[in-house]
Short mmCIF file of C-alpha atoms in Angstrom, two decimals:
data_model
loop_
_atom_site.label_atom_id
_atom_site.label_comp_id
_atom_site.label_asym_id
_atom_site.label_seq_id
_atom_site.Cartn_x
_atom_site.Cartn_y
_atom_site.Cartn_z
CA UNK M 176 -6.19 41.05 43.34
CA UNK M 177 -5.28 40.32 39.38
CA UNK M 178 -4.43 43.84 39.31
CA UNK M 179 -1.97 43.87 42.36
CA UNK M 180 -0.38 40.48 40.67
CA UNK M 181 0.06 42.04 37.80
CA UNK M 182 1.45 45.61 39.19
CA UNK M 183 3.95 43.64 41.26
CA UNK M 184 5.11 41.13 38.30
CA UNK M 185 5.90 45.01 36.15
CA UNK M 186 7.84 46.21 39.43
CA UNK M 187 9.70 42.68 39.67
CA UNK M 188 11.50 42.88 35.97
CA UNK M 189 12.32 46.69 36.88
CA UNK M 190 13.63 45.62 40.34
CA UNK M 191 15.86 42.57 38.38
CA UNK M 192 17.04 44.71 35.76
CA UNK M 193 18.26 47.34 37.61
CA UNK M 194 19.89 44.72 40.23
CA UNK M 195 21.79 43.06 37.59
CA UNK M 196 23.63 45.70 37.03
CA UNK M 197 24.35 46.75 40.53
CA UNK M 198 25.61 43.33 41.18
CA UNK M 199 27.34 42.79 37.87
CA UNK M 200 29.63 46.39 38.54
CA UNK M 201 30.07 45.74 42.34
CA UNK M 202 31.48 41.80 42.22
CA UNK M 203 34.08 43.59 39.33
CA UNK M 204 34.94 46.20 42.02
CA UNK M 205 36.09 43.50 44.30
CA UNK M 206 39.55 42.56 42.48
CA UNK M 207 40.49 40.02 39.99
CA UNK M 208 40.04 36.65 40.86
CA UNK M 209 42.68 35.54 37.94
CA UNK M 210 45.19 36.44 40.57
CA UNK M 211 43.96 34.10 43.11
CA UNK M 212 43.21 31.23 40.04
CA UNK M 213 47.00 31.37 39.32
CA UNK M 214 49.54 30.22 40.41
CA UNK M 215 52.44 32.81 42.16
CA UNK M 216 54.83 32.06 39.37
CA UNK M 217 52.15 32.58 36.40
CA UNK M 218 53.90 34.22 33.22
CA UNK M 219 51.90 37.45 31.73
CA UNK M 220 51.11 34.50 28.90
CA UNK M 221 49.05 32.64 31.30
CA UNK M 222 47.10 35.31 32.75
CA UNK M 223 45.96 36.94 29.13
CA UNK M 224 45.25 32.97 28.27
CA UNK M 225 43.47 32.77 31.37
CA UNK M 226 41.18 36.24 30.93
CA UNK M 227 40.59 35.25 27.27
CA UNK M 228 38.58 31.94 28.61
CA UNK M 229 37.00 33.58 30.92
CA UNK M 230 35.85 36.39 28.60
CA UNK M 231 37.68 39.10 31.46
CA UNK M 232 39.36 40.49 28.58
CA UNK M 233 36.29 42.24 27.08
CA UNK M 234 35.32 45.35 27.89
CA UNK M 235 32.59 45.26 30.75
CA UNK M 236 29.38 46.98 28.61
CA UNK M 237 30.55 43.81 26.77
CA UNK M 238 31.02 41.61 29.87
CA UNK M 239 27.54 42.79 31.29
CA UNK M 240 25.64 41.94 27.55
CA UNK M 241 26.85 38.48 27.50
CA UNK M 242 25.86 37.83 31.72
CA UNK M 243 22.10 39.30 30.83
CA UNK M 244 21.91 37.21 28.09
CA UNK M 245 23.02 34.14 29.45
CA UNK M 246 20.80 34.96 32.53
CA UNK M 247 17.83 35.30 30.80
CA UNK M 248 18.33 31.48 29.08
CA UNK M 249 18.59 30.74 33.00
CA UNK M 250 22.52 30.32 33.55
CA UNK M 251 24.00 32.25 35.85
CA UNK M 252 27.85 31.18 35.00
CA UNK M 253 30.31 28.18 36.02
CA UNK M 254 31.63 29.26 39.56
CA UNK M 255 35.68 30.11 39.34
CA UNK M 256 36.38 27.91 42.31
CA UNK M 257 34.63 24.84 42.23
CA UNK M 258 34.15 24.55 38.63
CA UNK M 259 30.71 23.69 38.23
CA UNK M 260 27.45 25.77 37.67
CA UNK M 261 26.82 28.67 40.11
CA UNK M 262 23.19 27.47 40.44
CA UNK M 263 23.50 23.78 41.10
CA UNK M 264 25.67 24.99 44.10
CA UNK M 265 23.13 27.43 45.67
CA UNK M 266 20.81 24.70 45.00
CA UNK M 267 23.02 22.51 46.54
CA UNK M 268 23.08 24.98 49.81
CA UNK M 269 19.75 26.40 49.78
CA UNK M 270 17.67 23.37 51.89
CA UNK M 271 20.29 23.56 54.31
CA UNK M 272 19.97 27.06 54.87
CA UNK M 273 15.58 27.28 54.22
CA UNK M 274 15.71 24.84 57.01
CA UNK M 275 17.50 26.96 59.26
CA UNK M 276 15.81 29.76 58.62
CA UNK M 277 12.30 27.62 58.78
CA UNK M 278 13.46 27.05 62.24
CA UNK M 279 14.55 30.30 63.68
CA UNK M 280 11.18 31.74 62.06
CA UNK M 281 8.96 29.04 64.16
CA UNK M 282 11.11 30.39 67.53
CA UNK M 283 10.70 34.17 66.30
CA UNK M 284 6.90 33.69 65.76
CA UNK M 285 5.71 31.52 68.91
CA UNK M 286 8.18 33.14 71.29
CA UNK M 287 7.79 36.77 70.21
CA UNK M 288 4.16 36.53 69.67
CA UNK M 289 3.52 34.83 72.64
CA UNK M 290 5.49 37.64 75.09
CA UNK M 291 3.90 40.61 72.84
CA UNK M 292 0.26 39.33 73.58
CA UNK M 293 1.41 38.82 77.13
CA UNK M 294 2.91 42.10 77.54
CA UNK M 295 -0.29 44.09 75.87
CA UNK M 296 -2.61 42.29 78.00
CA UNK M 297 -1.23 43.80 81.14
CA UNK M 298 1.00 47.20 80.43
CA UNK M 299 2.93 49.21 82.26
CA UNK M 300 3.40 45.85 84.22
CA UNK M 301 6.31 44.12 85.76
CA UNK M 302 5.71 41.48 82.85
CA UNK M 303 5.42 44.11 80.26
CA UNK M 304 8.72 45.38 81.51
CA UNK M 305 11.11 42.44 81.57
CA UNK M 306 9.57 41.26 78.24
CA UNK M 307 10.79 44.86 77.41
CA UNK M 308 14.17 44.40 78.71
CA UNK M 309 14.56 40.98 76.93
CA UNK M 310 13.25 42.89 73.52
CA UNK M 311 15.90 45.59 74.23
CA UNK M 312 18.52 42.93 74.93
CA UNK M 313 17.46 40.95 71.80
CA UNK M 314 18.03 43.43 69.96
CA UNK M 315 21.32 44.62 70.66
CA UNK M 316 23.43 41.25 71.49
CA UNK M 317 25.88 40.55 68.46
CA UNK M 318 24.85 37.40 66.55
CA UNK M 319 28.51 35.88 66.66
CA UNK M 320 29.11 36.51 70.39
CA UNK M 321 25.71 34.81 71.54
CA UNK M 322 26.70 31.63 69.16
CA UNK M 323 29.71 31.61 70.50
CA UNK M 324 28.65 31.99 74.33
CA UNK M 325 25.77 29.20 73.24
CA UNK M 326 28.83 27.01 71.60
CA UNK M 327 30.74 28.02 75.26
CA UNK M 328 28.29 27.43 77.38
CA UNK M 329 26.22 23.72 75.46
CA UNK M 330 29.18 22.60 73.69
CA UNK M 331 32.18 22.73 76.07
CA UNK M 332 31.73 23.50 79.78
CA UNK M 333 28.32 21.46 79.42
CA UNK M 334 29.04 19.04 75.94
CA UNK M 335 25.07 18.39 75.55
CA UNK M 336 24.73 19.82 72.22
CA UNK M 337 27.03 19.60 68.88
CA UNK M 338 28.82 22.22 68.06
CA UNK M 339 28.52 22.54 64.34
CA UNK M 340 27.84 21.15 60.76
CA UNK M 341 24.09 19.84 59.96
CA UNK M 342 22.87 16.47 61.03
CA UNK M 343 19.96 15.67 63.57
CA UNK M 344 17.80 17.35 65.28
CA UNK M 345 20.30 18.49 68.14
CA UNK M 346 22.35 20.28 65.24
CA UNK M 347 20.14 22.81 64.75
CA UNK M 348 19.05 23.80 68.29
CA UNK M 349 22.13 26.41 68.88
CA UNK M 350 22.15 27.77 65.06
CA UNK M 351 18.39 28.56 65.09
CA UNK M 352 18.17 29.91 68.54
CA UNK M 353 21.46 32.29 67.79
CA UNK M 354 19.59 32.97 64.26
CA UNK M 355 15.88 33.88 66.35
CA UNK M 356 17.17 35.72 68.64
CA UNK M 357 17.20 38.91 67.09
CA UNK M 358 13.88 38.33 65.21
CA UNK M 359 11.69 37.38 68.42
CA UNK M 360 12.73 40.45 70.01
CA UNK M 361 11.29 42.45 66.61
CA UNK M 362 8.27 40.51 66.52
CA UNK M 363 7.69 40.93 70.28
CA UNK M 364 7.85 44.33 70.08
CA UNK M 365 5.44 44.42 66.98
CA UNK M 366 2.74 42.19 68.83
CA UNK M 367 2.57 43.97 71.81
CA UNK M 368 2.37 47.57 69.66
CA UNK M 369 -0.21 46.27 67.61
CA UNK M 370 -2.31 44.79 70.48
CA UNK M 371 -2.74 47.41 72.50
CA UNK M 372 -3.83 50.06 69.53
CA UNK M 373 -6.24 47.37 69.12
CA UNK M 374 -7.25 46.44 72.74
CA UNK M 375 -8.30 49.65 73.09
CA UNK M 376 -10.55 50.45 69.90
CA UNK M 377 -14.13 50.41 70.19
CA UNK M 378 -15.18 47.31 69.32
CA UNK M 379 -12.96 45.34 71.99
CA UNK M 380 -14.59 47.38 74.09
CA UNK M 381 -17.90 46.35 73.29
CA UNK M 382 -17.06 42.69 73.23
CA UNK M 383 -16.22 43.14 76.78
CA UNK M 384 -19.55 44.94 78.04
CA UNK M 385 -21.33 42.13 76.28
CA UNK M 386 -19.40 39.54 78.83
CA UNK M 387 -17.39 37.83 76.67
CA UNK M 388 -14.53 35.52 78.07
CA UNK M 389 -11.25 37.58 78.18
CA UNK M 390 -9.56 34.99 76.18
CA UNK M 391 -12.04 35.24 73.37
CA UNK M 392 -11.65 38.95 73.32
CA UNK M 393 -7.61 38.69 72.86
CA UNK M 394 -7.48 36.06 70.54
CA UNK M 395 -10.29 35.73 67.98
CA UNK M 396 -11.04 39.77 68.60
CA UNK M 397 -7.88 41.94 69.08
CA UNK M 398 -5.28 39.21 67.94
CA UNK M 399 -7.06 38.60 64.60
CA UNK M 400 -7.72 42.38 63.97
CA UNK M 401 -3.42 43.45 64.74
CA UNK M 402 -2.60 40.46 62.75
CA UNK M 403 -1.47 42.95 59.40
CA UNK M 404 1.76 44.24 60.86
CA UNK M 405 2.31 41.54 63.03
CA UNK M 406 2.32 39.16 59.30
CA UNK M 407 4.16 42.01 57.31
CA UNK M 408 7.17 42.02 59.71
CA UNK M 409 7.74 38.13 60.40
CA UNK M 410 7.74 37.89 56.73
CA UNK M 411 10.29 40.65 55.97
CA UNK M 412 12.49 39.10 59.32
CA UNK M 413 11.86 35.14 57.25
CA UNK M 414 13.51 37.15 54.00
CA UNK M 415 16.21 38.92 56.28
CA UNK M 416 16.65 35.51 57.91
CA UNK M 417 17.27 33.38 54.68
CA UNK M 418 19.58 36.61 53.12
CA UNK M 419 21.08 37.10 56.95
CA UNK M 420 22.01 33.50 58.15
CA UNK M 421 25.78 34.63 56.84
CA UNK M 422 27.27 35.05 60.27
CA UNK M 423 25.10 32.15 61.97
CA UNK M 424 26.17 29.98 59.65
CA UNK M 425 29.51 30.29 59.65
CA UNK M 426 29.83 30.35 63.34
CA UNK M 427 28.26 27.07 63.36
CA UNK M 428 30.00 25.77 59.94
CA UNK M 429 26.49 25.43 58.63
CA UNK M 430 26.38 24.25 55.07
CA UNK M 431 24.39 26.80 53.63
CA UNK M 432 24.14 29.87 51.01
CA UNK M 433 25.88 31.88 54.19
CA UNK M 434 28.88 29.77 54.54
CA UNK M 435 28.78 29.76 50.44
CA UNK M 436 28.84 33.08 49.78
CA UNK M 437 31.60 33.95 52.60
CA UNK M 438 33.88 31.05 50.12
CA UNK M 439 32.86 32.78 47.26
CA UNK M 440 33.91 36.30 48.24
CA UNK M 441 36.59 35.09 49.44
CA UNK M 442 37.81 33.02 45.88
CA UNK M 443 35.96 36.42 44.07
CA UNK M 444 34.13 34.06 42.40
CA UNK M 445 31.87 36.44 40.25
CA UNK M 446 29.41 34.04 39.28
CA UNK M 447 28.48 32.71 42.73
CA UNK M 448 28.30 36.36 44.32
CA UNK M 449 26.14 37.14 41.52
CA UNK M 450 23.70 34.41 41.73
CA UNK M 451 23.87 34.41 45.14
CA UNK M 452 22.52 37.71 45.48
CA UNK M 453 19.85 37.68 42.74
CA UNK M 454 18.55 34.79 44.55
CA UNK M 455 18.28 36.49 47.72
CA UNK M 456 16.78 39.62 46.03
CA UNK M 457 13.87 37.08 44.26
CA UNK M 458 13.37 35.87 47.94
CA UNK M 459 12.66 39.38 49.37
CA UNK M 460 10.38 40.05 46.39
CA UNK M 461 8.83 36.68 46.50
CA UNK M 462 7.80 37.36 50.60
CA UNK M 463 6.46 40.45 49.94
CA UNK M 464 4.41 39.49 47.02
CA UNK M 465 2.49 36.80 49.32
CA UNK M 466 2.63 38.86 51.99
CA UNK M 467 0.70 41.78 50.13
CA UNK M 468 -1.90 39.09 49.08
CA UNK M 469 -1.97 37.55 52.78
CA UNK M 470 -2.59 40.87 54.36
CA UNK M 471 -5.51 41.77 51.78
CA UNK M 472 -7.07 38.16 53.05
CA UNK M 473 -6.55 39.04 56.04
CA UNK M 474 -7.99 42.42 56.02
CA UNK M 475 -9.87 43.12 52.46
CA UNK M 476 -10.02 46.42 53.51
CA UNK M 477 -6.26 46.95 52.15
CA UNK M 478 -7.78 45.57 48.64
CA UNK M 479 -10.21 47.74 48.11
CA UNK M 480 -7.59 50.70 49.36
CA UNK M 481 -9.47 51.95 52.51
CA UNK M 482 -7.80 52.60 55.54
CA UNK M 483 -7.99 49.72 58.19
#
């Protein structure tokens, strides 16, 4: 396990490094935000003045020096737009949108699990085949049209829901089931693959001749022994959900790092694109660390490199 930490905390400063500067040339790709700081009648005068403040005069190996040192003393830049540090605005955003996420994860998890055990227990079914359907549909329904059909449908022919911005409970109901939608079909689909390799291994078997209650078998013997992929891909869709909720979010004007990065690219405000996106990059890497070390509890057969 110390091992793994430490072979994962190497990988993380070469993933960062190499990040940084992927994100530091593609936000200059983008186009100059001095010409959306400035006014339309701006003399030449007042751009240079402009670009000499905001150190855009420099050449960019000089540019990218002075952003990799400041981000390694932990400041990321003053956003463009707003005036204030890039980080105290994602942290500013980032409940809003962890709750959101935290929400459409619970859906994902209960509902997809739930149909995936469902469908594994009885295959080739009727069940099995509309949970099928509803995993096909899941997948391939746009996430702006079904908010906006929810929004159509809860919001104005039947007003029993708000439409947008976070409050209450009843604010979150539409973004979070627009936001699961997509990952309940994906861990449906993983459930139901993983339960029936494992319904039909040996062991399962065995449990069965022995006359133990059906329910037993599924859940503490087949349901505890396809838990690996069914973990690794709910945490990889909680890490595409928090990096994802762009669309969702602005649909519903949801005040989160979605809506924030959308102003940002918007303004080309360098410094909030930037820390935007190492912050969902240290996300990813931060779900897949625990995951790694939550599917070798699960299964110490992964630590010790043997083949489950």
């Amino acid at each position: 396990m110390v091992r793994l930490m430490i072979a994962r905390a190497g990988q993380l400063v070469i993933y960062l490094t190499c990040l940084t500067v992927v994100v530091f040339g593609l936000t200059r790709l983008s186009g100059d935000p001095l010409v959306l700081l400035l006014p339309p009648n701006a003399t030449q005068q007042d751009y240079d003045q402009l670009a000499r403040r905001m150190g855009l005069d420099r050449p960019l190996v000089e540019q990218y020096v002075v952003f990799a040192r400041d981000l390694l003393h932990g400041d990321i830049g003053r956003s463009y737009k707003w005036g204030v540090p890039a980080s105290r605005l994602l942290l500013e955003r980032l409940p809003a949108t962890l709750e959101l996420a935290a929400a459409a994860m619970g859906i994902a998890t209960v509902l997809g699990m739930s149909a995936g055990v469902i469908a594994a227990i009885r295959p080739d079914s009727m069940v099995d085949a509309v949970f099928a359907g509803l995993a096909l549909v899941g997948q391939s329904i746009p996430v702006f049209w079904l908010g906006l059909m929810l929004i159509l449908v809860f919001a104005v022919k039947w007003p029993v829901l708000p439409v947008g911005g976070r409050g209450g409970l009843a604010h979150l109901v539409l973004p979070a089931i627009t936001l699961s939608w997509y990952s309940t079909a994906v861990v449906s689909r993983v459930t139901r693959s993983s339960m029936i390799d494992v319904l039909h291994s040996d062991y399962v078997k065995l449990a069965r001749i022995k006359g133990v209650p059906e329910r037993v078998v599924v859940l503490r013997h087949a349901l505890r022994n396809a838990l690996v992929p069914i973990v690794t891909v709910s945490s990889l869709e909680f890490a595409i959900l928090l990096s994802g909720a762009v669309v969702t979010e602005t649909v519903f004007a949801w005040p989160g790092v979605g809506s924030l990065v959308v102003e940002a690219v918007l303004a080309k405000d360098y410094p909030v694109i930037e820390a935007a996106v190492l912050l969902v990059s240290a996300v990813f890497f931060t779900v897949n660390f625990f995951t790694d070390l939550l599917c070798n509890l699960i299964d110490p057969r992964l630590a010790a490199g043997r083949t489950p």
